[in-house]
Coordinates of C-alpha atoms (C1' of nucleotides) in Angstrom, one line a residue:
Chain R
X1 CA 264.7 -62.7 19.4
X2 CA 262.9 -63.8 16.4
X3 CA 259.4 -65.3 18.2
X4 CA 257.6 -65.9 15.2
X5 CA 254.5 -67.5 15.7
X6 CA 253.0 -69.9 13.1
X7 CA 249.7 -70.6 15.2
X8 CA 247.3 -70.8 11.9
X9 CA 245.6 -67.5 12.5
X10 CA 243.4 -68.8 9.6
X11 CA 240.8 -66.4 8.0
X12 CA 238.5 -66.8 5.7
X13 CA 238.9 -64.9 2.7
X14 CA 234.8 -63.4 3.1
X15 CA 235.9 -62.0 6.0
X16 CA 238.9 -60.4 4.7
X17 CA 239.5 -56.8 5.7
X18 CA 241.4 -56.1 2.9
X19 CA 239.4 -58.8 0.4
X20 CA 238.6 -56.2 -1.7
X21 CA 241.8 -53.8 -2.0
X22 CA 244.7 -56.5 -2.5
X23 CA 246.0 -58.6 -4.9
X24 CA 243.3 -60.9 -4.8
X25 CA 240.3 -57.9 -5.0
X26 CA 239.2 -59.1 -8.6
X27 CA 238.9 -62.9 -8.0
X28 CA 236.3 -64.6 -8.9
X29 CA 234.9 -67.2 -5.3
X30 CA 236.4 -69.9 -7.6
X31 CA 239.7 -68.4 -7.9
X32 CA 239.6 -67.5 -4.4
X33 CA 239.2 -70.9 -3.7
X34 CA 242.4 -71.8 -5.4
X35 CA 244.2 -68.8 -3.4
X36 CA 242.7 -70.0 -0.4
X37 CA 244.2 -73.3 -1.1
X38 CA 247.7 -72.0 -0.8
X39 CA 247.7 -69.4 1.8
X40 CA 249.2 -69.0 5.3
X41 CA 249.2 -66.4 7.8
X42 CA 252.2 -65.0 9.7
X43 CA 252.1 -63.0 12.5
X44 CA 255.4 -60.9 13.4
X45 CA 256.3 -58.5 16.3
X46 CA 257.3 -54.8 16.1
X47 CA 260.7 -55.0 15.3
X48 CA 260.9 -58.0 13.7
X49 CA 262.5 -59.0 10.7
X50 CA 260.1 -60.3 7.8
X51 CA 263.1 -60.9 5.0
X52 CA 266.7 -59.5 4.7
X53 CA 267.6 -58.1 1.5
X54 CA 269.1 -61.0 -0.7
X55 CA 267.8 -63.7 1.4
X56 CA 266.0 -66.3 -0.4
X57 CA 262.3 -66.0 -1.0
X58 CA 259.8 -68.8 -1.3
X59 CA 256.8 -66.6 -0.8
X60 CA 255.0 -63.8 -1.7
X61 CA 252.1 -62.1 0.4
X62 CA 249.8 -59.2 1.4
X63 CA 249.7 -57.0 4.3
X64 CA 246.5 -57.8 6.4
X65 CA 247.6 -55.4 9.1
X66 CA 249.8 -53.3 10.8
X67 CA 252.7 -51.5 8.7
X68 CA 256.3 -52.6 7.3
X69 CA 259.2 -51.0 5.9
X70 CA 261.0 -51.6 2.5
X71 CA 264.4 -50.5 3.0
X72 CA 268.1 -50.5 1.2
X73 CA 271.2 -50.3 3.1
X74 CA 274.7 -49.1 2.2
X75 CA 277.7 -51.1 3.2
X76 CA 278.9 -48.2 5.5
X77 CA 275.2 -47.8 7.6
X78 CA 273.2 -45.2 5.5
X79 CA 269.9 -46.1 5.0
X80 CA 266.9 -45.3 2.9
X81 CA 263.7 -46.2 3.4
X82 CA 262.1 -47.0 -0.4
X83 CA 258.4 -48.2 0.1
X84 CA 256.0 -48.2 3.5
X85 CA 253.8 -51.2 3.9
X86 CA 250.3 -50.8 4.7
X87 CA 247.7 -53.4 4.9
X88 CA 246.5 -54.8 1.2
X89 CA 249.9 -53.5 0.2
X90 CA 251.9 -56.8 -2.0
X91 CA 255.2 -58.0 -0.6
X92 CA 257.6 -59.9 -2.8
X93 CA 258.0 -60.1 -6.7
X94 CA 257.1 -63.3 -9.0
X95 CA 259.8 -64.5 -11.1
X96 CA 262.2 -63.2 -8.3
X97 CA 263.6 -65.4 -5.9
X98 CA 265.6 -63.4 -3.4
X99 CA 264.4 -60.3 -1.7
X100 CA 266.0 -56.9 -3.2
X101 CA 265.1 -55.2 0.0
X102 CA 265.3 -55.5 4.1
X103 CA 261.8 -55.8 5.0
X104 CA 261.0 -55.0 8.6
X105 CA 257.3 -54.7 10.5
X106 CA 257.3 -51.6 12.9
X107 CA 254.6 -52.7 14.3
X108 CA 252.8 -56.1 14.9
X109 CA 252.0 -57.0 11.8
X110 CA 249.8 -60.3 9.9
X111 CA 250.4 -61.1 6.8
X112 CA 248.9 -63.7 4.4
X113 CA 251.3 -65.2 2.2
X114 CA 251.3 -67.7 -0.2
X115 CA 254.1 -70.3 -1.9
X116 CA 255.8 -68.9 -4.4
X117 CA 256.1 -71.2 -6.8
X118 CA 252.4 -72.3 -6.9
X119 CA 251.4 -68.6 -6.4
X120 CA 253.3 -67.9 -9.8
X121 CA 251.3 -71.2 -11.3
X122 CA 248.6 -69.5 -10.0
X123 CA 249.2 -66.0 -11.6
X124 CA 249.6 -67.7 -15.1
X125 CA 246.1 -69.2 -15.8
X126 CA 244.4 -66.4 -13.4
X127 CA 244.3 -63.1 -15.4
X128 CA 242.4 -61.0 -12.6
X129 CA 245.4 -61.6 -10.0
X130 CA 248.1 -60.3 -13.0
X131 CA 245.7 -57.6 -13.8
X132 CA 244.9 -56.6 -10.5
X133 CA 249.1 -56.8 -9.5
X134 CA 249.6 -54.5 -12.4
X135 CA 247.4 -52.1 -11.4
X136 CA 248.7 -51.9 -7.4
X137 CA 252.3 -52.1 -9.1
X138 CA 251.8 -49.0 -11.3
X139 CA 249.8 -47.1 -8.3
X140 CA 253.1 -47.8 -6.2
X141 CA 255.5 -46.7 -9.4
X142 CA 253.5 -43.4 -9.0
X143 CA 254.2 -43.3 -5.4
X144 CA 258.1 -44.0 -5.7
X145 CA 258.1 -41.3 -8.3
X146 CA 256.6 -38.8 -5.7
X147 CA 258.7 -39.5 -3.7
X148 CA 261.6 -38.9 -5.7
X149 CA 260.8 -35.7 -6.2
X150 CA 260.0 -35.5 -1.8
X151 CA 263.8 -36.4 -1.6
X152 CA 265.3 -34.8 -4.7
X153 CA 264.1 -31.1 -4.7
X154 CA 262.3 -30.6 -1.2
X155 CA 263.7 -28.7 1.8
X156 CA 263.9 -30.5 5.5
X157 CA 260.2 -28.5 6.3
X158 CA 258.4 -29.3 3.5
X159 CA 259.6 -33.5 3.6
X160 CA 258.1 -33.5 6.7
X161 CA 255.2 -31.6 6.0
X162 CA 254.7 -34.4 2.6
X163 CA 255.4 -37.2 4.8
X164 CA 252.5 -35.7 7.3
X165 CA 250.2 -35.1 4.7
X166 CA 250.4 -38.7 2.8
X167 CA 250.0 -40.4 6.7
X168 CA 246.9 -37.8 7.1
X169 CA 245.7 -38.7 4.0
X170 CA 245.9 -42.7 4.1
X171 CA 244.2 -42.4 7.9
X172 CA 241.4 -40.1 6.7
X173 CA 240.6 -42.8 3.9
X174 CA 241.1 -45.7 5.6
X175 CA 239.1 -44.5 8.5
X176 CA 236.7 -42.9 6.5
X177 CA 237.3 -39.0 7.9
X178 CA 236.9 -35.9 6.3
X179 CA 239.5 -33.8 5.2
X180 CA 237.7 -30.5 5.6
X181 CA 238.0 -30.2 9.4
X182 CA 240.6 -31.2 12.1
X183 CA 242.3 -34.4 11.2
X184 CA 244.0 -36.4 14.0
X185 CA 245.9 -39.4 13.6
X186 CA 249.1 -41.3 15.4
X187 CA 252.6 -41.7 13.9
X188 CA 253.2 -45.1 12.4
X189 CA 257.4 -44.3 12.7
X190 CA 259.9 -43.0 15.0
X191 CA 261.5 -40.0 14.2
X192 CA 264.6 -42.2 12.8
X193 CA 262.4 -44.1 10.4
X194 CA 260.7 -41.3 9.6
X195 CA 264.3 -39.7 9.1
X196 CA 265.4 -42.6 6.9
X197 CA 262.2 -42.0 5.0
X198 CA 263.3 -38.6 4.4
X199 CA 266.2 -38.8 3.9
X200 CA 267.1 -37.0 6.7
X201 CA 268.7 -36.9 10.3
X202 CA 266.8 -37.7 12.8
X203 CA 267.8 -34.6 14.4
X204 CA 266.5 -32.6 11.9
X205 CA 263.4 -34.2 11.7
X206 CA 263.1 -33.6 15.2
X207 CA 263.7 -30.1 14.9
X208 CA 261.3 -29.3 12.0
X209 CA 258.6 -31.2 13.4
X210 CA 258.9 -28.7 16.6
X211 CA 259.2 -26.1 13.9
X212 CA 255.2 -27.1 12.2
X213 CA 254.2 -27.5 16.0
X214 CA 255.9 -24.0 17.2
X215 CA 254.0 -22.2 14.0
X216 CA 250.6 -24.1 15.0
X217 CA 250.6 -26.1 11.6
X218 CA 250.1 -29.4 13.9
X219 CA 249.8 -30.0 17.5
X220 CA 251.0 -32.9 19.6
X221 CA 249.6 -34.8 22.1
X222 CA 252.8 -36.8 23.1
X223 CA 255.6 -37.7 20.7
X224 CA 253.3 -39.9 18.5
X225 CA 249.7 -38.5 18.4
X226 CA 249.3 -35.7 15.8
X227 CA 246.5 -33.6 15.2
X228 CA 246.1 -31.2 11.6
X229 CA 244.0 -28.1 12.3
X230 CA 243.9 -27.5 8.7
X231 CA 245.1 -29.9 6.1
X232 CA 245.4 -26.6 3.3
X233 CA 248.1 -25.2 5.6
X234 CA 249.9 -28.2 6.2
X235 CA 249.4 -29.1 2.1
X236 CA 250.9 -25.3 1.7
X237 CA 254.0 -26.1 3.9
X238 CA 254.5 -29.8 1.8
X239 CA 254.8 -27.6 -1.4
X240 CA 252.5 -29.7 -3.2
X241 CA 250.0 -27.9 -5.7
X242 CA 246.8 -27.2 -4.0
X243 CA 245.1 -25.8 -7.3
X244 CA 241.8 -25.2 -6.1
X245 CA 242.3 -26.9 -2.5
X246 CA 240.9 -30.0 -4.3
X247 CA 241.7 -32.4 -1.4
X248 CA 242.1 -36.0 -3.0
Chain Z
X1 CA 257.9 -25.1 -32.4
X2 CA 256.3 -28.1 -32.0
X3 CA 257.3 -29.4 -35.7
X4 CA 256.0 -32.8 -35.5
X5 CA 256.7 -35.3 -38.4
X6 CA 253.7 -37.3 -38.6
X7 CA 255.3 -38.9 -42.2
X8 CA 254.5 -42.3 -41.6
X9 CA 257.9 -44.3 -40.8
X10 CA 255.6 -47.3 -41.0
X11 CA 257.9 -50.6 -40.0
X12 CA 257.2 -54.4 -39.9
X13 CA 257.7 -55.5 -36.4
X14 CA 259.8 -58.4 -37.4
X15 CA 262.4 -56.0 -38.6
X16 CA 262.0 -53.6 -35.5
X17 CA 264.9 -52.8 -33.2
X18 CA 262.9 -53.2 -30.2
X19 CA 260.8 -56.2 -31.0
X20 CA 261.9 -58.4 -28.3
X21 CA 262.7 -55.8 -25.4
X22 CA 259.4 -54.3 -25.9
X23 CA 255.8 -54.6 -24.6
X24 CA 255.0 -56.4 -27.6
X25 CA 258.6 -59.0 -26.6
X26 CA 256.4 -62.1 -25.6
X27 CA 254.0 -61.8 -28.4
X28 CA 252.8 -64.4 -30.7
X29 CA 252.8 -63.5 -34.4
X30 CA 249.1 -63.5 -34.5
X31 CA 248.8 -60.9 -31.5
X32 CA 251.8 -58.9 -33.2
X33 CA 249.5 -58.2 -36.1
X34 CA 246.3 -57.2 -33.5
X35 CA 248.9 -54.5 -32.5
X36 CA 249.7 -53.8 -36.0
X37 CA 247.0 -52.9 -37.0
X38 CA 246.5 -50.1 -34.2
X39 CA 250.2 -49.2 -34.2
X40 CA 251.5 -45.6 -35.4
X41 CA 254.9 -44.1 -35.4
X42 CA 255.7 -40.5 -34.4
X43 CA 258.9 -38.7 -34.2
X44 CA 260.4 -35.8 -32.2
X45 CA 263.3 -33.5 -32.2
X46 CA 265.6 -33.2 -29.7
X47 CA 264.4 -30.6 -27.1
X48 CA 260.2 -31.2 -27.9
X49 CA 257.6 -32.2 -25.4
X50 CA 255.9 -35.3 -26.2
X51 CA 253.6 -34.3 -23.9
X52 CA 252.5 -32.1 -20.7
X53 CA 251.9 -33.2 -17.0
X54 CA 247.7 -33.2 -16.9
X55 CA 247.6 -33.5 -20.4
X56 CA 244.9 -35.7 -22.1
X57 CA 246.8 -38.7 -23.1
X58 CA 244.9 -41.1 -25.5
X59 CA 247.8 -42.7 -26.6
X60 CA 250.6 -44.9 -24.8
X61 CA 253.6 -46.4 -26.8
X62 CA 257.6 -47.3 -26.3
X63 CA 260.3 -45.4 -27.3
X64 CA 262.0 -47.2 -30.6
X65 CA 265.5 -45.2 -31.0
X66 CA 266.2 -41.6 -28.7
X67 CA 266.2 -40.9 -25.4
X68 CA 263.2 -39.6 -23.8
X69 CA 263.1 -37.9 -19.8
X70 CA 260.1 -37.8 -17.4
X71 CA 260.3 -34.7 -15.0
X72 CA 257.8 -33.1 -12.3
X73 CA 257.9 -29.5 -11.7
X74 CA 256.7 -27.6 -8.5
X75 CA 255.0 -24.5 -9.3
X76 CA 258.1 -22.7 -8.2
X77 CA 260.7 -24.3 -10.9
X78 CA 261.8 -26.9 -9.0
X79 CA 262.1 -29.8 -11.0
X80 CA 263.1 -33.4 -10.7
X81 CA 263.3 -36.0 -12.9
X82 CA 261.6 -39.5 -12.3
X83 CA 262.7 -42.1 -15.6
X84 CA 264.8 -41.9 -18.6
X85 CA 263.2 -43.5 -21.0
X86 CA 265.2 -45.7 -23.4
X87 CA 264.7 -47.4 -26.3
X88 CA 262.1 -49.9 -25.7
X89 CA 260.7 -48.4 -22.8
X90 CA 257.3 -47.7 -22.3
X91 CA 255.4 -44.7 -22.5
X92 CA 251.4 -43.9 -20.7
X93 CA 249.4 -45.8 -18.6
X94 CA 246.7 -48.1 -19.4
X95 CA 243.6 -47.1 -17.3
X96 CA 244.6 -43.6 -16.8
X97 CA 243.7 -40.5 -19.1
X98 CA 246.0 -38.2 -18.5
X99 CA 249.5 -38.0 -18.2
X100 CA 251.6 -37.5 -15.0
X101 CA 254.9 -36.3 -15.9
X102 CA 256.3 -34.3 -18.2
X103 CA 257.6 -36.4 -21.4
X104 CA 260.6 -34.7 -23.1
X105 CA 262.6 -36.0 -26.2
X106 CA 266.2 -35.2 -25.0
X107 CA 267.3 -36.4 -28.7
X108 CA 265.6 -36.5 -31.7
X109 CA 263.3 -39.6 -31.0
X110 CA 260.6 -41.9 -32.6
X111 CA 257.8 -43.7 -30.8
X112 CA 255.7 -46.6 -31.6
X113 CA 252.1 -45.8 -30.4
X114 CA 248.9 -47.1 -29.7
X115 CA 246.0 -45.2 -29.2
X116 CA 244.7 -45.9 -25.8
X117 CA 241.2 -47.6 -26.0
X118 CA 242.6 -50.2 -28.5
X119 CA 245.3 -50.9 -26.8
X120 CA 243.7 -51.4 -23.1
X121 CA 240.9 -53.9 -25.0
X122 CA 243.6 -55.5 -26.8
X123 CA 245.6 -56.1 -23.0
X124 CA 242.3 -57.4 -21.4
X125 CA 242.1 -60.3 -24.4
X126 CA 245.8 -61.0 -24.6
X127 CA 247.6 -61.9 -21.4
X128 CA 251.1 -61.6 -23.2
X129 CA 251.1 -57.7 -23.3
X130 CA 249.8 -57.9 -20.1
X131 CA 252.4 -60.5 -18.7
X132 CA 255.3 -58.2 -20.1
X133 CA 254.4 -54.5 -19.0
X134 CA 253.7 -56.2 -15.5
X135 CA 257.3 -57.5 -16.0
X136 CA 258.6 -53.7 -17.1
X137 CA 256.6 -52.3 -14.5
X138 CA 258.4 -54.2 -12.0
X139 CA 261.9 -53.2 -13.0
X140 CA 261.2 -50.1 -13.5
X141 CA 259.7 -49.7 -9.8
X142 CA 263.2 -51.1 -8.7
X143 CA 265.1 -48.9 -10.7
X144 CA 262.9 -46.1 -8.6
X145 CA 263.7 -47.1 -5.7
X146 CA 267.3 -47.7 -6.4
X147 CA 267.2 -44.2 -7.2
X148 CA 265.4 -43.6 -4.0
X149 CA 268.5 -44.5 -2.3
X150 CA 270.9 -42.3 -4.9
X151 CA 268.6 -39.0 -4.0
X152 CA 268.3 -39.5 -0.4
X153 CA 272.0 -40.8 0.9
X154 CA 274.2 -40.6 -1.9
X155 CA 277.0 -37.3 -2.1
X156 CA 277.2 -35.4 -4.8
X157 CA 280.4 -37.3 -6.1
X158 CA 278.7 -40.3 -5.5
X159 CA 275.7 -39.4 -7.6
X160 CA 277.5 -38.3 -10.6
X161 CA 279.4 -41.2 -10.2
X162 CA 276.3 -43.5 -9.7
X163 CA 274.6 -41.7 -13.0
X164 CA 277.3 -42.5 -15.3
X165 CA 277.7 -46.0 -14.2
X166 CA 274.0 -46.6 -15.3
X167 CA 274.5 -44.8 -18.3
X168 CA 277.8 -46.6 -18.9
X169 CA 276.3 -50.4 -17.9
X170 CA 273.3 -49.7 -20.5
X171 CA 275.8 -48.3 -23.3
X172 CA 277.9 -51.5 -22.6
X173 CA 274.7 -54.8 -22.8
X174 CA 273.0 -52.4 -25.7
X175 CA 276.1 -52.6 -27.8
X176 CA 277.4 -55.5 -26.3
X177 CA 280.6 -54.3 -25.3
X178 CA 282.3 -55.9 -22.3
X179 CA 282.7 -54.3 -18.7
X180 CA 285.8 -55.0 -17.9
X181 CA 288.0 -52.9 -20.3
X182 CA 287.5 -49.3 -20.8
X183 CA 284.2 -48.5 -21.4
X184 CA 283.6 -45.4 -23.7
X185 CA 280.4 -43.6 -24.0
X186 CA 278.2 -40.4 -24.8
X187 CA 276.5 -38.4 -22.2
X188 CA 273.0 -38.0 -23.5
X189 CA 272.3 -35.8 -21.2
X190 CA 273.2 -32.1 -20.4
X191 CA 274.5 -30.7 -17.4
X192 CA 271.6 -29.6 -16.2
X193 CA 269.5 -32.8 -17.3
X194 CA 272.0 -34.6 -14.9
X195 CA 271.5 -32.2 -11.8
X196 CA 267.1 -32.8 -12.6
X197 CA 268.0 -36.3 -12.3
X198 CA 270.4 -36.2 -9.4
X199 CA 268.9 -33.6 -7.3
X200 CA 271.6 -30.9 -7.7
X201 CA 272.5 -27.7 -9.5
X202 CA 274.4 -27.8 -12.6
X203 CA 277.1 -26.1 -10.8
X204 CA 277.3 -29.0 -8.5
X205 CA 277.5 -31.5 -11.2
X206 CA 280.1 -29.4 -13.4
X207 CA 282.5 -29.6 -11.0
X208 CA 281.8 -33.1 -9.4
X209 CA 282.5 -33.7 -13.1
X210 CA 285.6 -32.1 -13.7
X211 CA 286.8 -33.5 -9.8
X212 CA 286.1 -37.4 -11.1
X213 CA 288.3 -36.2 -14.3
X214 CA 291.2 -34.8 -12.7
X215 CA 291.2 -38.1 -10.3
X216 CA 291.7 -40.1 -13.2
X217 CA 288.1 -42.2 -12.6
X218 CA 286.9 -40.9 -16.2
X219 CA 288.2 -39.1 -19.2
X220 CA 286.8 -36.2 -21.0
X221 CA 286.8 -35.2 -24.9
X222 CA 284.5 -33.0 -25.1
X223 CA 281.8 -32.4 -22.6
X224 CA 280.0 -35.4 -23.6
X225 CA 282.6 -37.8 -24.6
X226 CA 283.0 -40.0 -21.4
X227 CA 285.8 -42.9 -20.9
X228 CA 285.6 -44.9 -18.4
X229 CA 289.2 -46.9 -18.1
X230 CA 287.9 -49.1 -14.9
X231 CA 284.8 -49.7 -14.5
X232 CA 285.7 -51.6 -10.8
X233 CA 287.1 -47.6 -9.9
X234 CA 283.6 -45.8 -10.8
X235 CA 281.2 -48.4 -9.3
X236 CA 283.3 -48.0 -5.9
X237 CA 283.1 -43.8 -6.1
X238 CA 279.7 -44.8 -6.8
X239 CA 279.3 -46.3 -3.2
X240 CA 277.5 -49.6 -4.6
X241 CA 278.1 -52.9 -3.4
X242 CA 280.9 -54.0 -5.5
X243 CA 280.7 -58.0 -3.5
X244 CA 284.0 -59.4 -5.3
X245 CA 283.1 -57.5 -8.5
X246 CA 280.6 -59.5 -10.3
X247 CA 279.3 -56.6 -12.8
X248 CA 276.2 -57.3 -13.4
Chain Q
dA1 C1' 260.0 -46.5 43.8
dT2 C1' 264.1 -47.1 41.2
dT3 C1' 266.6 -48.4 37.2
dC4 C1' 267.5 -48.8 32.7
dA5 C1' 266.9 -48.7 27.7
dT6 C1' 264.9 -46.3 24.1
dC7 C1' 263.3 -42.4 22.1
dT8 C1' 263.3 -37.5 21.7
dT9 C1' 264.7 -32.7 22.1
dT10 C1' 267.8 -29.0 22.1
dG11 C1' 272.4 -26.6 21.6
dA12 C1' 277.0 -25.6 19.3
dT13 C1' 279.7 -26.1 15.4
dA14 C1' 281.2 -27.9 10.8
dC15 C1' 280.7 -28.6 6.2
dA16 C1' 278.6 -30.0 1.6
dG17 C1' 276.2 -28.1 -1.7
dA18 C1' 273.4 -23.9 -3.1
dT19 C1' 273.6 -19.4 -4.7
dC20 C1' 275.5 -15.4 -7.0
dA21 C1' 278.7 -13.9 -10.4
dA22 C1' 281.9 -13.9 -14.2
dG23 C1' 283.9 -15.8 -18.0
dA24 C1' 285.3 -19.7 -21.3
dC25 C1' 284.1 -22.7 -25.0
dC26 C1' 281.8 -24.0 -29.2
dG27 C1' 278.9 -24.4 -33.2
dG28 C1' 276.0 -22.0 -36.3
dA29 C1' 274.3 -17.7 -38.7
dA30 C1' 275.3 -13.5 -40.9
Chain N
dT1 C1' 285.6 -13.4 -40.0
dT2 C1' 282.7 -11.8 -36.3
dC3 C1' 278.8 -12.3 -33.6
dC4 C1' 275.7 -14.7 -30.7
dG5 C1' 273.1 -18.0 -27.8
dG6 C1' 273.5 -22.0 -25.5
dT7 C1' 276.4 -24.8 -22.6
dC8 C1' 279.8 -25.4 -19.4
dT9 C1' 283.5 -24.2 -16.0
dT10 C1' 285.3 -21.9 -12.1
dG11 C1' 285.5 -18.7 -8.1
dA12 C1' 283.6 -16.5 -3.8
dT13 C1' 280.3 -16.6 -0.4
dC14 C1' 276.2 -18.1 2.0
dT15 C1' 273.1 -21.4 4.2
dG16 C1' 270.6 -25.6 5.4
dT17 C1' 271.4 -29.7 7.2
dA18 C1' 274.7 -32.9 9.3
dT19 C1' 277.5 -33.9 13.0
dC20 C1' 278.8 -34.0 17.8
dA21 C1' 277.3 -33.6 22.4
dA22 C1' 274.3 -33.6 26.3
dA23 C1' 270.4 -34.0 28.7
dG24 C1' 265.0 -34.6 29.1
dA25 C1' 260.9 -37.8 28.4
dT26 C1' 258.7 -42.1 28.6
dG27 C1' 257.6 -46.6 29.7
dA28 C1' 258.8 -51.4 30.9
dA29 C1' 261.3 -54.4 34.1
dT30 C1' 262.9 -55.1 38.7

DNA sequence: ATTCATCTTTGATACAGATCAAGACCGGAA
DNA sequence: TTCCGGTCTTGATCTGTATCAAAGATGAAT
């Protein structure tokens, strides 16, 4: 079941696809050094189970790639998904030293971690790694707070349409696609994680995404491949404000 | 309206009620007076805006005594809130120019500020401030995405019942009042406040209200006089893990 | 090619919470 | 004292989403 693999899948940092977007992007090569030093990669299989909530936690890491899930459980089954994982994104908190949440990879995922407790040595004479963790920290504070309004005050069509539009978004950017014309891109989650995202059934989600396909807001190619003819509609249908179409 | 008393209620941060759950908590007494000298107070009434979503914001600050909320509004009224800020709790962010929320004073309120420029050269040089709002940041993206969970699985009874705990946990460790006798505190929030923060109508929380009062979980006198007489009753209406009862 | 497990869609029905509507309460102003 | 605006409660009804149920894809294993 869990086939972890520990082969050293050992990168150097230069080469780093996400070198200059994680926590590490405002080290100096001296200070990389010292991260290099204490870092491991670990490579995990769709499905697979990176941490359960309240387990210990010697380490802390970075998504290099592929994509994760944060999620809480209640004692009785429900589920919520609180935080999506993509690469550069920061798993784990210093000063913490059990996880708060069930972190799972949905698909095969590498991450680079390092030991806690030198990690946290680490952050304490290395201001660019606190500053830099502040920063992501605050950006994903923003995002949880958008999303509390996704699951607070939005209808079953417009989640969706918000959850399509932030995957959309992250592809285009990533990928470095334009927003202005037909954007295409594949489905990270199944309709029940998307549905635990969303705080939703997965039948419902089912049912509205047929809903955005039936009124030609997306189309599908399979269960899994999505294309946006235009992102303004689908923006309209997410509720957000458009002001201006201003597409950032 | 907007009566703002900008009387200087100048303090000494030795004597200040927040001085060690602030921003400022880990600073030395030569940093304290960097800060000092930049520091300003400003005072609200109950019911004024501190400031407007997209707003120019060239101050940040924490709240010192009041009760402050943070809401986002779609254009068409919809609104949800997304913090309640409490004493000590820190207002703006460093690195960003405008604000992102709506900031409401929900009681009559005063802040200690810092305008913005000072206060972001004063974090790069002195790793303390930075240390602790990295710290604040981090709890307060927790208590996000515990509320995560609260908007997107919770019932209504269960969210009403998950609000007041919160409410009645902080009342209890800021006056240092114990949790396992009756706990007795004031709602600072009004009906509809609660249904912004819970995703509800107010008619929804009135009578979620009054359903928790006639089971005997809480006590009314008044609208806004809560007592709790078992804590161990509200925290399992609230659906939380209650593992053995360790109230923490 | 068949089987099997997983994921997904679709339909029928139930129900929690929203919406619409009417008063009750309460403190402050005249 | 009466009036008044804001806040809160309660009732009747409606509706969006959950729940229960069944069957259609898809793809991997045999």
């Amino acid at each position: 079941m869990l086939k972890e693999d520990h082969l050293s899948v050992t990168q150097d940092c230069n080469d780093c696809p996400i070198r200059h977007r994680a926590v590490c992007a405002r080290c100096e090569t001296n200070e990389l050094e010292r991260l290099e030093d204490i870092k491991y990669y670990r490579r995990f299989e769709a499905g697979q189970t990176v941490i359960w909530s309240g387990d210990r936690m010697d380490f802390v890491g970075s998504v290099v790639s592929g994509i994760a899930t944060l999620t809480q459980t209640m004692e009785d089954g429900r589920t919520q998904m609180v935080g999506l994982l993509l690469p550069s994104d920061f798993v784990g908190r210093p000063g913490r030293s059990t996880a708060a949440y069930d972190v799972v990879a949905t698909t095969d995922m590498v991450m680079c971690c390092f030991r806690k407790a030198p990690f946290e040595d680490l952050m304490e004479r290395t201001p660019h790694i606190a500053q830099r963790l502040l920063q992501m920290t605050l950006d994903e504070l923003d995002a949880a707070r958008e999303w509390m309004l996704v699951l607070g005050r939005k209808t079953a069509r417009e989640k969706i349409a918000s959850l399509l539009s932030i995957i959309a978004r992250r592809d285009a950017t990533l990928n470095m696609g334009r927003l202005d014309g037909p954007v295409t891109f594949d489905l990270p989650l199944t309709r029940e994680a998307m549905a635990d995202y969303l705080g939703l059934t997965l039948e419902t989600v089912s049912r509205q995404v047929s809903a955005l396909k039936k009124d030609g807001i997306i189309t599908l190619e399979g269960k899994r491949h999505v294309t946006v003819p235009d992102m303004t509609l689908l923006l309209e249908e997410a509720g957000d404000d458009t002001d201006g179409g201003m597409l950032v």
